[in-house]
Structure formats: C-alpha cells, structure tokens
mmCIF file of C-alpha atoms and ligand atoms in Angstrom:
data_model
loop_
_atom_site.group_PDB
_atom_site.id
_atom_site.type_symbol
_atom_site.label_atom_id
_atom_site.label_comp_id
_atom_site.label_asym_id
_atom_site.label_seq_id
_atom_site.Cartn_x
_atom_site.Cartn_y
_atom_site.Cartn_z
ATOM 1 C CA MET A 1 -0.033 0.322 0.259
ATOM 2 C CA SER A 2 1.052 3.700 -0.421
ATOM 3 C CA SER A 3 1.732 6.332 1.583
ATOM 4 C CA ILE A 4 -1.075 8.225 -0.245
ATOM 5 C CA GLU A 5 -3.720 5.224 0.106
ATOM 6 C CA ARG A 6 -2.807 4.817 3.529
ATOM 7 C CA TRP A 7 -3.648 8.742 4.623
ATOM 8 C CA GLU A 8 -6.441 8.402 2.282
ATOM 9 C CA SER A 9 -8.205 6.730 5.030
ATOM 10 C CA PRO A 10 -6.871 7.496 8.509
ATOM 11 C CA ASP A 11 -9.351 5.165 10.457
ATOM 12 C CA THR A 12 -9.142 2.267 8.293
ATOM 13 C CA LYS A 13 -7.887 -0.404 11.198
ATOM 14 C CA HIS A 14 -4.860 -1.533 12.109
ATOM 15 C CA ALA A 15 -5.209 -5.656 11.711
ATOM 16 C CA ASP A 16 -4.416 -5.624 15.704
ATOM 17 C CA ILE A 17 -6.526 -3.391 17.068
ATOM 18 C CA GLU A 18 -10.112 -4.996 17.709
ATOM 19 C CA GLU A 19 -12.165 -2.024 17.490
ATOM 20 C CA ILE A 20 -11.959 1.710 17.215
ATOM 21 C CA LEU A 21 -12.900 3.583 20.379
ATOM 22 C CA TYR A 22 -13.026 6.970 19.348
ATOM 23 C CA SER A 23 -12.521 7.548 15.796
ATOM 24 C CA GLN A 24 -10.116 10.766 14.322
ATOM 25 C CA ASP A 25 -13.269 12.702 14.010
ATOM 26 C CA VAL A 26 -14.713 11.596 17.447
ATOM 27 C CA LEU A 27 -11.069 12.821 18.918
ATOM 28 C CA LYS A 28 -10.967 16.067 16.756
ATOM 29 C CA LYS A 29 -14.833 17.495 17.914
ATOM 30 C CA ARG A 30 -14.273 16.536 21.395
ATOM 31 C CA ILE A 31 -10.622 18.143 21.894
ATOM 32 C CA ALA A 32 -12.131 21.548 20.080
ATOM 33 C CA GLU A 33 -14.625 21.225 22.890
ATOM 34 C CA LEU A 34 -12.208 20.845 25.548
ATOM 35 C CA GLY A 35 -10.421 23.506 24.127
ATOM 36 C CA ARG A 36 -13.028 26.220 24.319
ATOM 37 C CA GLU A 37 -13.785 24.906 28.106
ATOM 38 C CA LEU A 38 -10.113 25.175 29.030
ATOM 39 C CA SER A 39 -9.712 29.101 27.199
ATOM 40 C CA GLU A 40 -13.245 29.799 28.956
ATOM 41 C CA ALA A 41 -11.620 28.538 32.715
ATOM 42 C CA TYR A 42 -8.353 30.332 32.384
ATOM 43 C CA GLU A 43 -9.145 33.736 30.520
ATOM 44 C CA GLY A 44 -6.708 36.112 31.746
ATOM 45 C CA GLN A 45 -4.516 34.066 33.638
ATOM 46 C CA LEU A 46 -1.678 32.755 31.475
ATOM 47 C CA PRO A 47 -1.783 29.063 32.622
ATOM 48 C CA LEU A 48 1.224 27.001 32.394
ATOM 49 C CA PHE A 49 -0.027 23.816 30.472
ATOM 50 C CA ALA A 50 2.499 20.583 30.764
ATOM 51 C CA GLY A 51 2.158 17.531 29.204
ATOM 52 C CA VAL A 52 2.747 14.161 30.679
ATOM 53 C CA LEU A 53 5.536 12.433 28.372
ATOM 54 C CA THR A 54 5.317 10.240 26.651
ATOM 55 C CA GLY A 55 1.542 9.165 25.835
ATOM 56 C CA ALA A 56 0.162 12.575 26.225
ATOM 57 C CA PHE A 57 2.158 13.855 22.973
ATOM 58 C CA VAL A 58 -0.349 13.459 20.462
ATOM 59 C CA PHE A 59 -3.382 15.032 22.483
ATOM 60 C CA PHE A 60 -0.959 17.858 23.897
ATOM 61 C CA GLY A 61 -0.385 18.872 20.318
ATOM 62 C CA ASP A 62 -4.039 19.141 19.137
ATOM 63 C CA LEU A 63 -5.187 20.746 22.487
ATOM 64 C CA VAL A 64 -2.700 23.504 22.791
ATOM 65 C CA ARG A 65 -3.802 24.596 19.156
ATOM 66 C CA ALA A 66 -7.739 24.229 20.224
ATOM 67 C CA ILE A 67 -6.916 27.177 22.695
ATOM 68 C CA THR A 68 -7.681 30.609 22.023
ATOM 69 C CA ILE A 69 -5.873 32.142 24.991
ATOM 70 C CA PRO A 70 -2.269 32.961 26.139
ATOM 71 C CA ILE A 71 -0.656 29.640 27.650
ATOM 72 C CA GLU A 72 2.658 28.753 28.537
ATOM 73 C CA VAL A 73 4.121 24.970 27.017
ATOM 74 C CA ASP A 74 6.209 22.915 28.970
ATOM 75 C CA PHE A 75 6.305 18.792 29.606
ATOM 76 C CA VAL A 76 6.991 16.690 32.503
ATOM 77 C CA ALA A 77 7.755 12.983 32.845
ATOM 78 C CA ALA A 78 7.240 11.264 36.292
ATOM 79 C CA HIS A 79 6.328 8.278 38.017
ATOM 80 C CA SER A 80 5.444 7.224 41.384
ATOM 81 C CA TYR A 81 7.139 4.487 43.187
ATOM 82 C CA GLY A 82 4.603 1.924 44.575
ATOM 83 C CA HIS A 83 3.537 -1.532 45.269
ATOM 84 C CA GLY A 84 0.589 -2.856 43.667
ATOM 85 C CA MET A 85 -1.842 -0.413 44.196
ATOM 86 C CA GLU A 86 -0.454 1.393 46.770
ATOM 87 C CA SER A 87 1.514 4.492 46.404
ATOM 88 C CA SER A 88 4.512 5.468 48.427
ATOM 89 C CA GLY A 89 3.760 8.802 48.067
ATOM 90 C CA LYS A 90 7.663 9.077 46.165
ATOM 91 C CA LEU A 91 7.965 10.812 42.876
ATOM 92 C CA ASP A 92 10.462 9.787 40.059
ATOM 93 C CA ILE A 93 10.642 12.557 38.074
ATOM 94 C CA LYS A 94 12.619 11.808 34.818
ATOM 95 C CA LYS A 95 11.756 15.319 33.139
ATOM 96 C CA ASP A 96 11.414 18.341 35.074
ATOM 97 C CA PHE A 97 9.821 21.789 34.219
ATOM 98 C CA ARG A 98 11.722 24.164 32.221
ATOM 99 C CA ILE A 99 9.302 26.880 33.211
ATOM 100 C CA ASP A 100 9.329 27.497 36.860
ATOM 101 C CA PRO A 101 5.678 26.548 38.127
ATOM 102 C CA LYS A 102 5.745 28.795 41.324
ATOM 103 C CA GLY A 103 3.096 30.790 41.405
ATOM 104 C CA ARG A 104 1.447 29.726 38.261
ATOM 105 C CA GLU A 105 -2.277 28.160 37.322
ATOM 106 C CA VAL A 106 -0.443 24.575 35.945
ATOM 107 C CA VAL A 107 -3.213 22.244 33.606
ATOM 108 C CA LEU A 108 -1.376 19.132 33.146
ATOM 109 C CA VAL A 109 -2.382 17.330 30.772
ATOM 110 C CA GLU A 110 -2.721 13.233 30.286
ATOM 111 C CA ASP A 111 -3.127 10.826 28.215
ATOM 112 C CA ILE A 112 -5.009 8.317 30.488
ATOM 113 C CA VAL A 113 -5.567 8.593 34.209
ATOM 114 C CA ASP A 114 -6.096 5.165 35.617
ATOM 115 C CA THR A 115 -5.302 4.279 39.221
ATOM 116 C CA GLY A 116 -4.302 7.833 39.798
ATOM 117 C CA LEU A 117 -1.382 7.599 41.631
ATOM 118 C CA THR A 118 0.791 8.918 39.744
ATOM 119 C CA LEU A 119 -1.058 12.383 39.053
ATOM 120 C CA ASN A 120 -2.122 12.678 43.001
ATOM 121 C CA VAL A 121 1.480 12.523 44.010
ATOM 122 C CA LEU A 122 2.375 14.812 40.961
ATOM 123 C CA SER A 123 0.055 17.041 41.477
ATOM 124 C CA LYS A 124 0.809 17.395 45.513
ATOM 125 C CA HIS A 125 4.687 17.687 44.225
ATOM 126 C CA ILE A 126 3.768 20.777 41.827
ATOM 127 C CA MET A 127 2.012 22.584 44.697
ATOM 128 C CA ASP A 128 4.741 22.117 46.812
ATOM 129 C CA ARG A 129 6.668 23.810 44.547
ATOM 130 C CA GLY A 130 4.527 26.921 45.054
ATOM 131 C CA ALA A 131 1.922 26.667 42.056
ATOM 132 C CA LYS A 132 -1.007 28.810 42.581
ATOM 133 C CA SER A 133 -3.148 25.794 41.343
ATOM 134 C CA VAL A 134 -2.595 22.316 39.851
ATOM 135 C CA SER A 135 -5.514 21.305 37.565
ATOM 136 C CA ILE A 136 -5.629 18.292 35.451
ATOM 137 C CA CYS A 137 -6.845 17.743 31.543
ATOM 138 C CA THR A 138 -6.876 14.022 30.799
ATOM 139 C CA LEU A 139 -8.107 12.343 27.213
ATOM 140 C CA LEU A 140 -9.411 9.275 28.492
ATOM 141 C CA ASP A 141 -10.252 8.796 32.334
ATOM 142 C CA LYS A 142 -10.650 4.760 33.325
ATOM 143 C CA ARG A 143 -12.445 5.673 36.553
ATOM 144 C CA ALA A 144 -13.358 2.047 37.364
ATOM 145 C CA ARG A 145 -9.602 1.438 38.490
ATOM 146 C CA ARG A 146 -9.274 4.755 40.614
ATOM 147 C CA ALA A 147 -6.986 3.680 43.475
ATOM 148 C CA ALA A 148 -5.997 7.507 44.934
ATOM 149 C CA PRO A 149 -8.201 10.469 44.348
ATOM 150 C CA VAL A 150 -7.542 12.802 41.741
ATOM 151 C CA PRO A 151 -9.923 15.834 43.068
ATOM 152 C CA ASN A 152 -8.061 18.143 40.595
ATOM 153 C CA LEU A 153 -8.957 16.135 37.419
ATOM 154 C CA LYS A 154 -11.465 18.968 35.953
ATOM 155 C CA PHE A 155 -11.174 18.356 32.378
ATOM 156 C CA ILE A 156 -11.939 15.237 30.728
ATOM 157 C CA GLY A 157 -12.177 14.160 27.255
ATOM 158 C CA PHE A 158 -13.820 10.750 27.437
ATOM 159 C CA ASP A 159 -14.964 8.192 29.341
ATOM 160 C CA CYS A 160 -12.165 5.169 28.757
ATOM 161 C CA PRO A 161 -13.762 0.769 29.687
ATOM 162 C CA ASP A 162 -11.646 -0.660 31.739
ATOM 163 C CA GLN A 163 -9.458 -2.224 28.835
ATOM 164 C CA PHE A 164 -6.030 -1.685 27.154
ATOM 165 C CA VAL A 165 -6.564 1.205 24.458
ATOM 166 C CA VAL A 166 -3.491 2.076 22.288
ATOM 167 C CA GLY A 167 -3.204 4.972 19.392
ATOM 168 C CA TYR A 168 -2.858 8.864 19.613
ATOM 169 C CA GLY A 169 0.000 8.772 21.594
ATOM 170 C CA ILE A 170 -0.743 5.840 23.808
ATOM 171 C CA ASP A 171 1.186 2.456 23.549
ATOM 172 C CA TRP A 172 1.576 -0.417 24.650
ATOM 173 C CA ALA A 173 5.218 -1.470 24.456
ATOM 174 C CA GLU A 174 6.116 1.780 22.384
ATOM 175 C CA ARG A 175 3.906 0.547 20.029
ATOM 176 C CA TYR A 176 0.667 1.882 18.371
ATOM 177 C CA ARG A 177 1.724 5.398 19.058
ATOM 178 C CA TYR A 178 1.166 6.526 15.791
ATOM 179 C CA LEU A 179 -2.422 4.911 15.018
ATOM 180 C CA PRO A 180 -4.199 8.434 14.604
ATOM 181 C CA TYR A 181 -7.645 6.778 16.732
ATOM 182 C CA VAL A 182 -7.787 4.990 19.603
ATOM 183 C CA GLY A 183 -8.730 1.672 19.729
ATOM 184 C CA TYR A 184 -8.730 -1.890 21.745
ATOM 185 C CA LEU A 185 -5.556 -3.784 21.534
ATOM 186 C CA ARG A 186 -6.429 -7.405 20.288
ATOM 187 C CA PRO A 187 -5.773 -9.659 23.292
ATOM 188 C CA SER A 188 -4.357 -12.109 21.007
ATOM 189 C CA VAL A 189 -1.316 -9.284 20.641
ATOM 190 C CA TYR A 190 -0.887 -9.800 24.441
ATOM 191 C CA SER A 191 -0.899 -13.599 24.441
ATOM 192 C CA LYS A 192 1.095 -13.925 21.284
ATOM 193 C CA ALA A 193 3.950 -11.581 23.740
ATOM 194 C CA ILE A 194 3.657 -13.714 26.939
ATOM 195 C CA SER A 195 4.348 -16.976 24.873
ATOM 196 C CA GLU A 196 6.947 -15.502 23.023
ATOM 197 C CA GLN A 197 8.885 -12.688 24.984
ATOM 198 C CA GLU A 198 7.249 -10.731 27.921
ATOM 199 C CA PRO A 199 3.705 -10.822 29.934
ATOM 200 C CA ALA A 200 2.162 -8.046 28.472
ATOM 201 C CA GLN A 201 0.908 -7.355 31.717
ATOM 202 C CA ASP A 202 4.311 -7.130 33.517
ATOM 203 C CA ARG A 203 5.488 -4.340 30.901
ATOM 204 C CA PHE A 204 2.495 -2.460 32.143
ATOM 205 C CA ARG A 205 2.903 -2.393 35.488
ATOM 206 C CA GLU A 206 6.629 -2.158 34.845
ATOM 207 C CA GLU A 207 5.525 0.842 33.051
ATOM 208 C CA LYS A 208 3.551 2.067 36.265
ATOM 209 C CA THR A 209 6.010 1.430 38.522
ATOM 210 C CA GLY A 210 9.173 1.805 36.608
ATOM 211 C CA CYS A 211 9.184 3.787 33.862
ATOM 212 C CA ARG A 212 10.790 0.638 32.207
ATOM 213 C CA ASN A 213 10.003 1.576 29.069
ATOM 214 C CA GLY A 214 10.055 5.067 28.776
ATOM 215 C CA CYS A 215 6.629 7.479 30.229
HETATM 216 P P1 LIG B 301 -1.955 5.856 36.726
HETATM 217 O O1 LIG B 301 -3.301 6.749 36.470
HETATM 218 O O2 LIG B 301 -0.841 6.469 37.843
HETATM 219 O O3 LIG B 301 -2.073 4.440 36.715
HETATM 220 O O4 LIG B 301 -1.334 5.773 35.096
HETATM 221 C C1 LIG B 301 -1.939 6.232 34.273
HETATM 222 C C2 LIG B 301 -0.791 5.689 32.972
HETATM 223 O O5 LIG B 301 -0.895 4.564 32.383
HETATM 224 C C3 LIG B 301 -1.449 6.520 32.141
HETATM 225 O O6 LIG B 301 -0.572 7.803 31.549
HETATM 226 C C4 LIG B 301 -0.509 5.370 30.790
HETATM 227 O O7 LIG B 301 0.803 5.743 30.510
HETATM 228 C C5 LIG B 301 -0.488 3.872 31.620
HETATM 229 N N1 LIG B 301 -2.202 3.132 31.058
HETATM 230 C C6 LIG B 301 -3.382 3.413 31.836
HETATM 231 N N2 LIG B 301 -4.657 2.359 30.984
HETATM 232 C C7 LIG B 301 -3.610 2.464 29.773
HETATM 233 C C8 LIG B 301 -3.968 1.574 28.736
HETATM 234 O O8 LIG B 301 -4.855 1.327 29.052
HETATM 235 N N3 LIG B 301 -3.223 1.738 27.618
HETATM 236 C C9 LIG B 301 -1.937 1.955 27.147
HETATM 237 N N4 LIG B 301 -1.240 2.526 29.081
HETATM 238 C C10 LIG B 301 -2.344 2.851 29.894
HETATM 239 MG MG1 LIG B 302 0.640 8.786 31.062
#
C-alpha cells in the first residue's frame, strides 16, 4: 500500500486493533470543545500547560492548538513508586519543568488517568513547588480502576472502559502511538507476547512503577 492510500483512509483499522473506540473525527470534535472549556476557565491568567510524557504528546499537540487564550507550554515525565495498588507517595521525575511552576496556574495534560497514583503524587509535588493551582486535563478517564483520589481532574475528554487501549499517542510496549485513533488492542497481541517474549501486563505494570520503556 502506498503512503497516499494509507492517509486517504486514516481510520482504517490496524490488524492488531480489535475495535476503534474513538475515531479521528470524534477526537477532533471533543478536543475542540475541551479547548473552548479551558480557554474560558483560564481567561486572563496565562496558565502553564504541561504535557505528561510520553503518552500525552499527540493529544497535547492538538489540544494547545484548540486553545484561544495565551498559554505557556512545557513537558514533564514522572512516575510514582508503589507496590501493587499502593503508592508510597514518592515521585521519580524523569523530566522536570523547564518553566518554574511557582506562582502559576498549572494544567497537567495526560493521556489516561488510570489508578490516579501518578497524578495524585505529581499534583502534590507541583503544589509543594509553589504553584498557585494544579488542574488535570485528561483525554481518557479509566475511573473504574481508580486507587488514589484525583480531585483536581477537571477536564475529561472521554470515559474509558477498563480495557487496554492504544493509539493517538498511547502505546503498548512503545508501539501503536502513531495510530490516529484510540482503539482496543487485540488480546491475541498480549497472548503472543506472553508466549514469545514478555507478559504484556507485566510490562504495563512496570511502566507504571518503574518507567522501564519510557513514560
Ligand atoms: P496511573 O493513573 O498512575 O495508574 O497511570 C496512568 C498511566 O498508565 C497512563 O498515563 C498510561 O501511561 C498508562 N495506562 C493506563 N491505561 C492504559 C492503557 O489502556 N493503555 C496504555 N497505557 C495505559
Ligand atoms: Mg501517561
């Protein structure tokens, strides 16, 4: 297939994707709405928008272009240490702010809020650094799996069922980030990995606690 054919049908499903959950078109419309909501909420405040690497990079790029007020932009990469579902409250910062969050209205932009452990600890850390406020904007909210409170989760793109999703920046073992939609990864992809390489869920768990394959 030529590259032209490929981009003529960007929502054409990848063979490893069981079902498209949110198509390009649906994502685009909701992100335009989020841009309006954020622009109204932070009018006149010059907020500092921080994309949480790596999963949020595509969403972040589209979101900031839907904002109609002046903002500043940065990236952060961090993981909370914990055992199983319990967070120790310690934070491993892989990439810190370049712009000082002190005295700023900070908006953390995330791909998925899952257990909530990382954003719970990261938000406290940013407040400890003297931020005026920290709000979270996430593309997907997997609220069924919440283990830590995330009271500052104020802007949500979509609900996400308790299933493993990829695409639109979101990966499994660093793959599928480039897909222009969000879709369910076929369980057979995990099974294959379990029998041939490493257990998918172990890698997923490691990513949350140890940041083994990026963040
Ligand atoms: P938590 O909220 O601290 O549990 O971590 C959320 C992070 O886990 C997200 O930013 C993703 O990196 C990862 N994550 C959670 N659910 C999924 C999924 O379905 N696919 C890929 N990554 C996921
Ligand atoms: Mg993430």
